[in-house]
CSV table of C-alpha atoms in Angstrom, one decimal:
chain,number,residue,atom,x,y,z
A,1,UNK,CA,0.2,-9.8,-26.4
A,2,UNK,CA,-1.7,-12.6,-24.6
A,3,UNK,CA,-2.0,-12.1,-20.8
A,4,UNK,CA,1.3,-12.8,-19.2
A,5,UNK,CA,1.6,-15.7,-16.7
A,6,UNK,CA,4.2,-15.1,-14.0
A,7,UNK,CA,6.2,-17.6,-12.0
A,8,UNK,CA,8.0,-17.1,-8.7
A,9,UNK,CA,10.7,-19.8,-8.4
A,10,UNK,CA,13.8,-20.6,-6.3
A,11,UNK,CA,17.1,-21.8,-7.9
A,12,UNK,CA,20.0,-23.7,-6.4
A,13,UNK,CA,23.3,-24.2,-8.4
A,14,UNK,CA,26.2,-26.4,-7.4
A,15,UNK,CA,29.7,-26.6,-9.0
A,16,UNK,CA,31.3,-30.0,-9.5
A,17,UNK,CA,33.9,-29.6,-6.7
A,18,UNK,CA,31.1,-28.5,-4.3
A,19,UNK,CA,29.0,-31.6,-4.8
A,20,UNK,CA,29.4,-34.8,-3.0
A,21,UNK,CA,30.1,-36.9,-6.1
A,22,UNK,CA,31.7,-34.5,-8.5
A,23,UNK,CA,28.5,-33.8,-10.4
A,24,UNK,CA,27.3,-30.4,-11.6
A,25,UNK,CA,23.8,-29.6,-10.4
A,26,UNK,CA,21.3,-27.0,-11.5
A,27,UNK,CA,17.9,-27.1,-9.8
A,28,UNK,CA,14.7,-25.0,-9.4
A,29,UNK,CA,11.3,-25.0,-7.9
A,30,UNK,CA,9.0,-24.3,-10.9
A,31,UNK,CA,6.5,-22.2,-9.0
A,32,UNK,CA,3.4,-20.6,-10.5
A,33,UNK,CA,0.9,-17.9,-9.9
A,34,UNK,CA,-1.8,-20.4,-9.1
A,35,UNK,CA,-1.7,-23.2,-6.6
A,36,UNK,CA,-2.4,-25.9,-9.3
A,37,UNK,CA,-1.0,-26.2,-12.8
A,38,UNK,CA,-0.7,-29.9,-14.0
A,39,UNK,CA,2.8,-30.8,-15.2
A,40,UNK,CA,4.2,-33.5,-17.5
A,41,UNK,CA,7.6,-35.2,-17.9
A,42,UNK,CA,8.3,-36.0,-21.6
A,43,UNK,CA,11.1,-36.6,-24.1
A,44,UNK,CA,11.1,-34.3,-27.2
A,45,UNK,CA,12.5,-36.1,-30.2
A,46,UNK,CA,14.2,-34.2,-33.0
A,47,UNK,CA,11.4,-34.8,-35.4
A,48,UNK,CA,8.9,-33.3,-32.9
A,49,UNK,CA,10.9,-30.1,-32.4
A,50,UNK,CA,9.2,-27.3,-34.5
A,51,UNK,CA,11.0,-25.9,-37.4
A,52,UNK,CA,9.0,-22.7,-37.2
A,53,UNK,CA,8.2,-21.6,-33.7
A,54,UNK,CA,5.5,-19.2,-32.7
A,55,UNK,CA,5.0,-18.1,-29.1
A,56,UNK,CA,1.5,-18.1,-27.7
A,57,UNK,CA,2.0,-15.2,-25.3
A,58,UNK,CA,3.9,-12.7,-27.4
A,59,UNK,CA,3.1,-14.0,-30.9
A,60,UNK,CA,6.8,-13.9,-31.7
A,61,UNK,CA,7.8,-16.1,-34.7
A,62,UNK,CA,11.2,-17.6,-35.2
A,63,UNK,CA,12.9,-20.0,-37.7
A,64,UNK,CA,14.8,-22.7,-35.8
A,65,UNK,CA,18.0,-24.4,-36.9
A,66,UNK,CA,18.1,-27.8,-38.5
A,67,UNK,CA,19.3,-31.0,-36.6
A,68,UNK,CA,18.0,-30.4,-33.1
A,69,UNK,CA,19.0,-32.7,-30.3
A,70,UNK,CA,16.7,-34.9,-28.3
A,71,UNK,CA,15.9,-33.6,-24.8
A,72,UNK,CA,13.8,-34.2,-21.7
A,73,UNK,CA,11.2,-31.6,-20.8
A,74,UNK,CA,8.7,-30.8,-18.1
A,75,UNK,CA,5.9,-28.9,-19.9
A,76,UNK,CA,2.5,-27.8,-18.8
A,77,UNK,CA,-0.3,-30.3,-19.3
A,78,UNK,CA,-2.7,-27.5,-20.3
A,79,UNK,CA,-1.2,-25.5,-23.1
A,80,UNK,CA,-3.5,-22.5,-23.1
A,81,UNK,CA,-0.5,-20.2,-22.4
A,82,UNK,CA,2.1,-22.3,-24.4
A,83,UNK,CA,4.4,-25.2,-23.7
A,84,UNK,CA,6.5,-23.8,-20.8
A,85,UNK,CA,9.1,-26.6,-20.9
A,86,UNK,CA,10.8,-25.4,-17.6
A,87,UNK,CA,13.8,-27.7,-17.7
A,88,UNK,CA,15.6,-30.6,-19.4
A,89,UNK,CA,18.7,-32.4,-20.4
A,90,UNK,CA,19.6,-32.9,-24.0
A,91,UNK,CA,21.3,-35.9,-25.7
A,92,UNK,CA,24.7,-34.2,-25.3
A,93,UNK,CA,24.3,-34.1,-21.5
A,94,UNK,CA,23.7,-30.3,-21.4
A,95,UNK,CA,21.1,-29.2,-18.9
A,96,UNK,CA,19.0,-26.1,-18.8
A,97,UNK,CA,16.5,-24.6,-16.3
A,98,UNK,CA,14.4,-21.6,-17.4
A,99,UNK,CA,13.4,-19.4,-15.8
A,100,UNK,CA,13.7,-17.7,-12.5
A,101,UNK,CA,11.6,-14.6,-12.6
A,102,UNK,CA,13.9,-11.7,-11.4
A,103,UNK,CA,13.6,-8.0,-10.5
A,104,UNK,CA,14.8,-4.9,-12.2
A,105,UNK,CA,14.5,-1.1,-11.8
A,106,UNK,CA,13.1,1.8,-13.9
A,107,UNK,CA,16.5,3.2,-14.8
A,108,UNK,CA,17.4,0.3,-17.1
A,109,UNK,CA,13.8,-0.1,-18.2
A,110,UNK,CA,13.8,3.5,-19.4
A,111,UNK,CA,16.9,2.9,-21.4
A,112,UNK,CA,16.1,-0.6,-22.8
A,113,UNK,CA,12.4,-1.1,-22.6
A,114,UNK,CA,10.9,-4.6,-22.7
A,115,UNK,CA,9.8,-5.9,-26.1
A,116,UNK,CA,6.2,-6.8,-26.2
A,117,UNK,CA,6.7,-9.2,-29.1
A,118,UNK,CA,9.9,-10.7,-27.7
A,119,UNK,CA,10.7,-14.1,-26.0
A,120,UNK,CA,9.9,-15.1,-22.5
A,121,UNK,CA,9.8,-18.0,-20.1
A,122,UNK,CA,7.2,-19.8,-22.2
A,123,UNK,CA,9.7,-20.1,-25.1
A,124,UNK,CA,13.3,-20.2,-23.8
A,125,UNK,CA,14.0,-23.9,-23.3
A,126,UNK,CA,12.4,-24.8,-26.7
A,127,UNK,CA,14.5,-22.1,-28.5
A,128,UNK,CA,17.8,-23.0,-26.8
A,129,UNK,CA,18.3,-26.5,-25.3
A,130,UNK,CA,17.9,-28.6,-28.5
A,131,UNK,CA,20.7,-26.7,-30.2
A,132,UNK,CA,23.6,-26.5,-27.7
A,133,UNK,CA,26.5,-28.7,-26.9
A,134,UNK,CA,27.9,-27.0,-23.8
A,135,UNK,CA,26.7,-24.8,-21.0
A,136,UNK,CA,28.7,-21.9,-22.4
A,137,UNK,CA,27.2,-22.4,-25.8
A,138,UNK,CA,23.8,-22.2,-24.2
A,139,UNK,CA,24.6,-18.7,-22.8
A,140,UNK,CA,25.9,-17.6,-26.1
A,141,UNK,CA,22.8,-18.8,-28.0
A,142,UNK,CA,20.4,-17.2,-25.6
A,143,UNK,CA,22.4,-14.0,-25.6
A,144,UNK,CA,22.2,-13.8,-29.4
A,145,UNK,CA,18.4,-14.4,-29.3
A,146,UNK,CA,17.9,-11.7,-26.7
A,147,UNK,CA,19.9,-9.3,-28.8
A,148,UNK,CA,17.9,-10.1,-31.9
A,149,UNK,CA,14.3,-10.6,-30.6
A,150,UNK,CA,14.4,-9.0,-27.1
A,151,UNK,CA,12.3,-10.1,-24.1
A,152,UNK,CA,9.2,-8.9,-22.4
A,153,UNK,CA,10.3,-9.9,-18.9
A,154,UNK,CA,13.3,-10.2,-16.6
A,155,UNK,CA,14.6,-13.8,-16.1
A,156,UNK,CA,17.4,-15.8,-14.7
A,157,UNK,CA,18.4,-19.0,-16.6
A,158,UNK,CA,20.8,-21.8,-15.6
A,159,UNK,CA,22.9,-24.0,-17.8
A,160,UNK,CA,25.3,-26.9,-17.0
A,161,UNK,CA,27.4,-29.6,-18.6
A,162,UNK,CA,29.8,-32.1,-17.0
A,163,UNK,CA,32.4,-29.3,-16.3
A,164,UNK,CA,30.6,-26.0,-15.9
A,165,UNK,CA,27.6,-24.3,-14.4
A,166,UNK,CA,26.5,-20.9,-15.8
A,167,UNK,CA,23.9,-18.4,-14.7
A,168,UNK,CA,22.5,-15.8,-17.1
A,169,UNK,CA,20.2,-12.9,-16.1
A,170,UNK,CA,18.4,-10.7,-18.6
A,171,UNK,CA,18.7,-6.9,-18.3
A,172,UNK,CA,16.1,-4.7,-19.9
A,173,UNK,CA,14.7,-5.7,-23.3
A,174,UNK,CA,17.9,-6.8,-25.0
A,175,UNK,CA,20.8,-6.9,-22.6
A,176,UNK,CA,22.1,-9.7,-20.4
A,177,UNK,CA,25.0,-10.9,-18.2
A,178,UNK,CA,26.2,-14.3,-17.3
A,179,UNK,CA,28.6,-15.8,-14.7
A,180,UNK,CA,30.3,-19.2,-14.6
A,181,UNK,CA,29.7,-20.5,-11.1
A,182,UNK,CA,33.1,-21.5,-9.5
A,183,UNK,CA,33.6,-25.3,-9.3
A,184,UNK,CA,33.8,-25.1,-5.5
A,185,UNK,CA,30.8,-22.8,-5.0
A,186,UNK,CA,27.0,-22.9,-4.7
A,187,UNK,CA,24.3,-20.3,-5.4
A,188,UNK,CA,20.8,-19.9,-4.0
A,189,UNK,CA,18.8,-17.5,-6.3
A,190,UNK,CA,15.3,-16.2,-5.5
A,191,UNK,CA,13.1,-13.9,-7.5
A,192,UNK,CA,15.5,-10.9,-7.6
A,193,UNK,CA,18.5,-9.9,-9.7
A,194,UNK,CA,21.2,-12.1,-8.1
A,195,UNK,CA,24.5,-11.4,-9.8
A,196,UNK,CA,26.5,-9.0,-7.7
A,197,UNK,CA,30.2,-8.4,-8.3
A,198,UNK,CA,30.9,-8.6,-12.0
A,199,UNK,CA,34.3,-8.6,-13.7
A,200,UNK,CA,34.0,-7.6,-17.4
A,201,UNK,CA,37.6,-8.8,-18.1
A,202,UNK,CA,37.1,-12.3,-16.6
A,203,UNK,CA,37.1,-15.5,-18.7
A,204,UNK,CA,34.3,-16.6,-16.4
A,205,UNK,CA,31.8,-13.9,-17.4
A,206,UNK,CA,29.9,-13.2,-20.6
A,207,UNK,CA,27.5,-10.3,-21.4
A,208,UNK,CA,26.0,-8.0,-24.0
A,209,UNK,CA,28.7,-6.4,-26.1
A,210,UNK,CA,27.8,-2.9,-25.0
A,211,UNK,CA,26.8,-3.6,-21.4
A,212,UNK,CA,29.8,-1.8,-19.7
A,213,UNK,CA,29.4,1.2,-22.1
A,214,UNK,CA,25.6,1.3,-21.3
A,215,UNK,CA,26.4,1.5,-17.6
A,216,UNK,CA,29.1,4.2,-18.0
A,217,UNK,CA,27.4,6.4,-20.6
A,218,UNK,CA,24.1,6.5,-18.7
A,219,UNK,CA,25.5,6.9,-15.1
A,220,UNK,CA,23.8,3.7,-13.9
A,221,UNK,CA,26.4,2.7,-11.3
A,222,UNK,CA,25.6,3.8,-7.7
A,223,UNK,CA,28.8,2.4,-6.3
A,224,UNK,CA,32.1,4.2,-6.1
A,225,UNK,CA,34.2,1.1,-7.1
A,226,UNK,CA,33.5,-1.9,-9.2
A,227,UNK,CA,30.4,-3.2,-10.9
A,228,UNK,CA,27.7,-4.8,-8.7
A,229,UNK,CA,25.0,-5.7,-11.2
A,230,UNK,CA,22.4,-6.2,-8.5
A,231,UNK,CA,23.0,-2.6,-7.4
A,232,UNK,CA,23.0,-1.3,-11.0
A,233,UNK,CA,20.1,-3.2,-12.6
A,234,UNK,CA,18.2,-4.8,-9.8
A,235,UNK,CA,15.7,-3.7,-7.2
A,236,UNK,CA,16.2,-3.1,-3.5
A,237,UNK,CA,12.6,-2.9,-2.4
A,238,UNK,CA,10.6,-3.6,0.8
A,239,UNK,CA,9.1,-6.6,-1.1
A,240,UNK,CA,12.6,-8.0,-1.6
A,241,UNK,CA,13.2,-8.0,2.2
A,242,UNK,CA,10.2,-10.3,2.8
A,243,UNK,CA,9.7,-12.1,-0.5
A,244,UNK,CA,13.2,-12.7,-1.9
A,245,UNK,CA,16.1,-12.1,0.4
A,246,UNK,CA,14.9,-14.6,3.1
A,247,UNK,CA,15.0,-17.5,0.7
A,248,UNK,CA,18.7,-16.8,-0.1
A,249,UNK,CA,19.3,-16.4,3.6
A,250,UNK,CA,17.8,-19.7,4.6
A,251,UNK,CA,19.6,-21.7,1.8
A,252,UNK,CA,22.9,-20.0,2.8
A,253,UNK,CA,22.2,-20.7,6.5
A,254,UNK,CA,21.7,-24.4,5.7
A,255,UNK,CA,24.8,-24.8,3.6
A,256,UNK,CA,27.1,-22.4,5.5
A,257,UNK,CA,25.6,-22.2,9.0
A,258,UNK,CA,28.7,-20.6,10.6
A,259,UNK,CA,28.0,-17.3,8.7
A,260,UNK,CA,25.5,-15.1,10.6
A,261,UNK,CA,23.3,-13.0,8.3
A,262,UNK,CA,20.1,-11.0,8.4
A,263,UNK,CA,17.2,-12.6,6.4
A,264,UNK,CA,16.2,-9.2,5.1
A,265,UNK,CA,19.7,-8.1,4.0
A,266,UNK,CA,19.7,-6.7,0.5
A,267,UNK,CA,23.3,-7.6,0.0
A,268,UNK,CA,23.4,-11.4,0.7
A,269,UNK,CA,26.1,-12.8,-1.5
A,270,UNK,CA,25.6,-14.4,-4.9
A,271,UNK,CA,28.6,-16.8,-4.9
A,272,UNK,CA,28.8,-18.9,-1.7
A,273,UNK,CA,30.9,-21.8,-0.3
A,274,UNK,CA,29.4,-24.6,1.8
A,275,UNK,CA,31.0,-26.1,4.9
A,276,UNK,CA,30.7,-29.6,3.4
A,277,UNK,CA,30.1,-31.2,0.0
A,278,UNK,CA,26.5,-30.9,-1.2
A,279,UNK,CA,24.2,-33.9,-1.9
A,280,UNK,CA,21.0,-34.2,-3.9
A,281,UNK,CA,19.2,-34.6,-0.6
A,282,UNK,CA,20.6,-31.3,0.6
A,283,UNK,CA,19.4,-29.5,-2.5
A,284,UNK,CA,15.9,-31.1,-2.2
A,285,UNK,CA,15.7,-30.0,1.5
A,286,UNK,CA,16.5,-26.4,0.7
A,287,UNK,CA,14.0,-26.3,-2.2
A,288,UNK,CA,11.3,-27.9,0.1
A,289,UNK,CA,12.1,-25.7,3.1
A,290,UNK,CA,9.7,-23.5,5.0
A,291,UNK,CA,12.3,-22.0,7.4
A,292,UNK,CA,12.3,-25.0,9.7
A,293,UNK,CA,13.8,-24.4,13.2
A,294,UNK,CA,13.2,-20.6,12.9
A,295,UNK,CA,10.4,-18.4,14.1
A,296,UNK,CA,9.4,-17.8,10.5
A,297,UNK,CA,8.2,-21.4,9.9
A,298,UNK,CA,4.5,-21.3,9.0
A,299,UNK,CA,4.2,-24.7,10.7
A,300,UNK,CA,6.3,-23.6,13.7
A,301,UNK,CA,5.9,-21.9,17.1
A,302,UNK,CA,6.4,-18.3,16.2
A,303,UNK,CA,3.7,-15.7,16.5
A,304,UNK,CA,1.2,-15.4,13.7
A,305,UNK,CA,3.0,-12.2,12.5
A,306,UNK,CA,6.3,-14.0,12.4
A,307,UNK,CA,5.0,-17.1,10.7
A,308,UNK,CA,3.4,-15.0,7.9
A,309,UNK,CA,6.1,-12.4,7.5
A,310,UNK,CA,8.3,-14.0,4.9
A,311,UNK,CA,7.7,-16.2,1.8
A,312,UNK,CA,8.7,-19.8,2.3
A,313,UNK,CA,10.7,-21.7,-0.4
A,314,UNK,CA,8.5,-24.8,-0.3
A,315,UNK,CA,5.0,-23.4,-1.0
A,316,UNK,CA,1.6,-24.4,-2.3
A,317,UNK,CA,2.5,-22.9,-5.7
A,318,UNK,CA,5.4,-25.4,-6.3
A,319,UNK,CA,4.3,-27.2,-9.5
A,320,UNK,CA,7.5,-29.2,-9.9
A,321,UNK,CA,11.0,-29.4,-8.5
A,322,UNK,CA,13.7,-30.5,-10.9
A,323,UNK,CA,17.3,-31.3,-10.0
A,324,UNK,CA,19.4,-31.7,-13.1
A,325,UNK,CA,22.5,-33.7,-12.4
A,326,UNK,CA,25.3,-34.2,-14.9
A,327,UNK,CA,27.6,-36.8,-13.4
A,328,UNK,CA,31.3,-37.3,-13.8
A,329,UNK,CA,33.0,-40.7,-13.1
A,330,UNK,CA,30.3,-42.6,-15.0
A,331,UNK,CA,29.9,-43.4,-18.7
A,332,UNK,CA,28.4,-40.6,-20.8
A,333,UNK,CA,25.3,-42.8,-21.5
A,334,UNK,CA,24.2,-42.5,-17.9
A,335,UNK,CA,25.7,-39.1,-16.9
A,336,UNK,CA,22.4,-37.1,-17.2
A,337,UNK,CA,19.9,-37.6,-14.4
A,338,UNK,CA,16.7,-35.6,-14.3
A,339,UNK,CA,15.5,-35.8,-10.7
A,340,UNK,CA,11.9,-34.8,-10.5
A,341,UNK,CA,8.9,-34.4,-8.2
A,342,UNK,CA,5.5,-32.7,-8.5
A,343,UNK,CA,3.4,-30.5,-6.3
A,344,UNK,CA,4.1,-28.7,-3.0
A,345,UNK,CA,7.5,-30.0,-1.9
A,346,UNK,CA,6.7,-30.7,1.7
A,347,UNK,CA,5.3,-34.2,1.0
A,348,UNK,CA,7.1,-35.5,-2.1
A,349,UNK,CA,10.4,-37.0,-3.1
A,350,UNK,CA,12.5,-36.5,-6.1
A,351,UNK,CA,13.0,-39.5,-8.4
A,352,UNK,CA,16.3,-39.9,-10.4
A,353,UNK,CA,15.2,-40.5,-14.0
A,354,UNK,CA,17.9,-41.2,-16.5
A,355,UNK,CA,17.7,-38.6,-19.3
A,356,UNK,CA,19.2,-40.8,-22.1
A,357,UNK,CA,15.8,-42.3,-23.1
A,358,UNK,CA,13.2,-42.0,-25.8
A,359,UNK,CA,10.1,-42.1,-23.5
A,360,UNK,CA,9.1,-41.5,-20.0
A,361,UNK,CA,6.8,-43.4,-17.5
A,362,UNK,CA,3.1,-42.9,-18.0
A,363,UNK,CA,2.3,-41.8,-14.4
A,364,UNK,CA,4.7,-38.9,-14.9
A,365,UNK,CA,3.9,-38.2,-18.5
A,366,UNK,CA,0.1,-38.2,-18.8
A,367,UNK,CA,-1.3,-35.6,-16.4
A,368,UNK,CA,-4.3,-33.6,-17.6
A,369,UNK,CA,-6.6,-31.1,-16.0
A,370,UNK,CA,-8.7,-33.9,-14.5
A,371,UNK,CA,-7.9,-35.0,-11.0
A,372,UNK,CA,-6.5,-38.5,-11.0
A,373,UNK,CA,-4.8,-40.3,-8.1
A,374,UNK,CA,-3.1,-42.7,-10.5
A,375,UNK,CA,-1.1,-39.7,-11.8
A,376,UNK,CA,2.0,-38.5,-9.8
A,377,UNK,CA,1.2,-34.8,-10.2
A,378,UNK,CA,-2.3,-35.1,-8.8
A,379,UNK,CA,-1.3,-37.7,-6.1
A,380,UNK,CA,1.5,-35.4,-4.9
A,381,UNK,CA,-0.8,-32.4,-4.8
A,382,UNK,CA,-3.4,-34.4,-2.8
A,383,UNK,CA,-0.8,-35.6,-0.3
A,384,UNK,CA,0.6,-32.1,0.3
A,385,UNK,CA,-2.9,-30.7,0.8
A,386,UNK,CA,-3.7,-33.3,3.4
A,387,UNK,CA,-0.4,-32.8,5.1
A,388,UNK,CA,-0.9,-29.1,5.3
A,389,UNK,CA,-4.0,-29.6,7.5
A,390,UNK,CA,-1.9,-30.9,10.4
A,391,UNK,CA,1.8,-30.7,9.5
A,392,UNK,CA,3.1,-31.6,13.0
A,393,UNK,CA,0.9,-34.8,13.1
A,394,UNK,CA,1.9,-35.9,9.5
A,395,UNK,CA,5.5,-34.9,9.4
A,396,UNK,CA,6.8,-38.2,10.8
A,397,UNK,CA,4.9,-40.1,8.1
A,398,UNK,CA,6.6,-37.9,5.6
A,399,UNK,CA,10.1,-38.4,7.1
A,400,UNK,CA,9.7,-42.2,7.1
A,401,UNK,CA,8.4,-42.2,3.5
A,402,UNK,CA,11.2,-39.9,2.3
A,403,UNK,CA,14.0,-42.0,3.9
A,404,UNK,CA,12.6,-45.3,2.6
A,405,UNK,CA,11.8,-44.0,-0.9
A,406,UNK,CA,15.1,-42.3,-1.4
A,407,UNK,CA,16.9,-45.4,-0.2
A,408,UNK,CA,15.1,-47.6,-2.8
A,409,UNK,CA,15.7,-45.0,-5.6
A,410,UNK,CA,19.4,-45.0,-4.8
A,411,UNK,CA,19.5,-48.8,-4.8
A,412,UNK,CA,17.8,-49.0,-8.2
A,413,UNK,CA,20.2,-46.3,-9.6
A,414,UNK,CA,23.2,-48.2,-8.2
A,415,UNK,CA,22.1,-51.5,-9.7
A,416,UNK,CA,21.4,-49.8,-13.1
A,417,UNK,CA,24.8,-48.0,-13.1
A,418,UNK,CA,26.7,-51.2,-12.4
A,419,UNK,CA,24.9,-53.1,-15.2
A,420,UNK,CA,25.1,-50.5,-17.9
A,421,UNK,CA,28.3,-52.0,-19.6
A,422,UNK,CA,26.5,-55.2,-20.2
A,423,UNK,CA,23.6,-53.7,-22.2
A,424,UNK,CA,23.2,-54.0,-26.0
A,425,UNK,CA,20.4,-51.4,-26.0
A,426,UNK,CA,21.2,-48.8,-23.4
A,427,UNK,CA,18.2,-46.6,-23.9
A,428,UNK,CA,15.7,-49.5,-23.6
A,429,UNK,CA,17.5,-50.6,-20.4
A,430,UNK,CA,17.4,-47.1,-19.0
A,431,UNK,CA,13.7,-46.7,-19.9
A,432,UNK,CA,13.0,-50.0,-18.0
A,433,UNK,CA,15.0,-48.6,-15.0
A,434,UNK,CA,12.9,-45.4,-15.2
A,435,UNK,CA,9.7,-47.4,-15.2
A,436,UNK,CA,10.9,-49.3,-12.1
A,437,UNK,CA,11.6,-46.0,-10.4
A,438,UNK,CA,8.2,-44.5,-11.3
A,439,UNK,CA,6.4,-47.7,-10.1
A,440,UNK,CA,8.2,-47.4,-6.8
A,441,UNK,CA,7.4,-43.7,-6.5
A,442,UNK,CA,3.7,-44.2,-7.3
A,443,UNK,CA,3.4,-47.1,-4.9
A,444,UNK,CA,5.2,-45.4,-2.1
A,445,UNK,CA,3.4,-42.0,-2.5
A,446,UNK,CA,0.1,-43.9,-2.6
A,447,UNK,CA,1.0,-45.7,0.6
A,448,UNK,CA,1.9,-42.4,2.3
A,449,UNK,CA,-1.4,-40.8,1.2
A,450,UNK,CA,-3.3,-43.9,2.5
A,451,UNK,CA,-1.5,-44.0,5.8
A,452,UNK,CA,-2.2,-40.3,6.3
A,453,UNK,CA,-5.9,-40.7,5.5
A,454,UNK,CA,-6.3,-43.7,7.8
A,455,UNK,CA,-4.4,-42.1,10.8
A,456,UNK,CA,-5.9,-38.7,10.2
A,457,UNK,CA,-9.4,-39.9,10.2
A,458,UNK,CA,-9.1,-40.6,13.9
A,459,UNK,CA,-8.3,-37.0,14.5
A,460,UNK,CA,-11.1,-35.3,12.6
A,461,UNK,CA,-13.0,-32.6,14.5
A,462,UNK,CA,-16.3,-34.2,13.4
A,463,UNK,CA,-16.4,-36.9,16.0
A,464,UNK,CA,-18.0,-37.8,19.3
A,465,UNK,CA,-16.6,-40.0,22.1
A,466,UNK,CA,-19.6,-42.1,22.9
A,467,UNK,CA,-20.4,-45.1,20.6
A,468,UNK,CA,-23.7,-46.8,19.9
């Protein structure tokens, strides 16, 4: 098997009654092992979907069904390790984000070892998203693939449609469990097994046929009552206390501030309820956060030990952040919105691209391994790098940029939504709207970068106060 590439992401899920406008939302920071990994935003047409798929990493080969759907995708620009589509929305307004790398323990690995020639993060979106017509169907298709082909790694995968949000976690080489997120709830999921209390008899859970028997026959349950899958199949390590648990803690602290919790707690809840309805801006803030207003903020006033103790959510290894919104109360033609930004999330904004299109804007589509400030991936990375040199000096530039940019994006979106009923060619109209959004994004990100360079040059250490 080719050398494995590992990610380390953060996921936020929001049910339709928990969101401000009745949308379902699945979102994730697509983080990587390296600081830079150029990303693209594309549309995969049915004729471009492979009929026979072969994984680069595992070498696994699979015959794919006929009649795939069109879908948006955010693949790697450099395909050495495969496509890694990460996320997308298909033409039936079903969204998928894959994957959140999770944790496991040796008890389940000893019973159901990983499959070296199985499927993994590189493959999952390509194998599933073009063939599903609901979130639940996505769970069922992926579950069947895991049973037949197995996996070489533990992952969490999100699905959504207009009504439902589902979260699936792989267990060992062939097993899995999935939960329908309640409509009035949200989830913040870091790189650990996240599902806790699991009801095998509920209509809102799905799993491998023999999962309960596997637990009972092999004495895997450490609890006296019930089935807590995190306790049964997950880890509870020192690394979790500093790498994973604090990210769930901070997201829950933001959405439900009245609940006091320890950032290192191994039993932070999976299903949560916010004290208000959740907006796209809320989700973006959490996925960009570095523990603002706490002693753990790397840019804050804590001690060096405190500022480096726990892993931030927004980090230099953010390659893209996607917020996949399936809207209700609008025509189906404009229900799917693929919000997207590139690079470390501290100095970018998400842009609301309509998913019902046949093509995407060039500055989001055409990244390569060559640095290019006319491309949004590289421009975003450059802005974040400069901002990191003096966050407290540059943060007001970022705040002004974010407020103004998001206001314009919402304005374009509102105008587009209102005009949709008058369009003879909806997809061309939405492609034009996406181009307008991308142009605004590139222009405003370039201005932010320029303003930071101009102002920052006055504060360089390489200076002297006397002039000629």
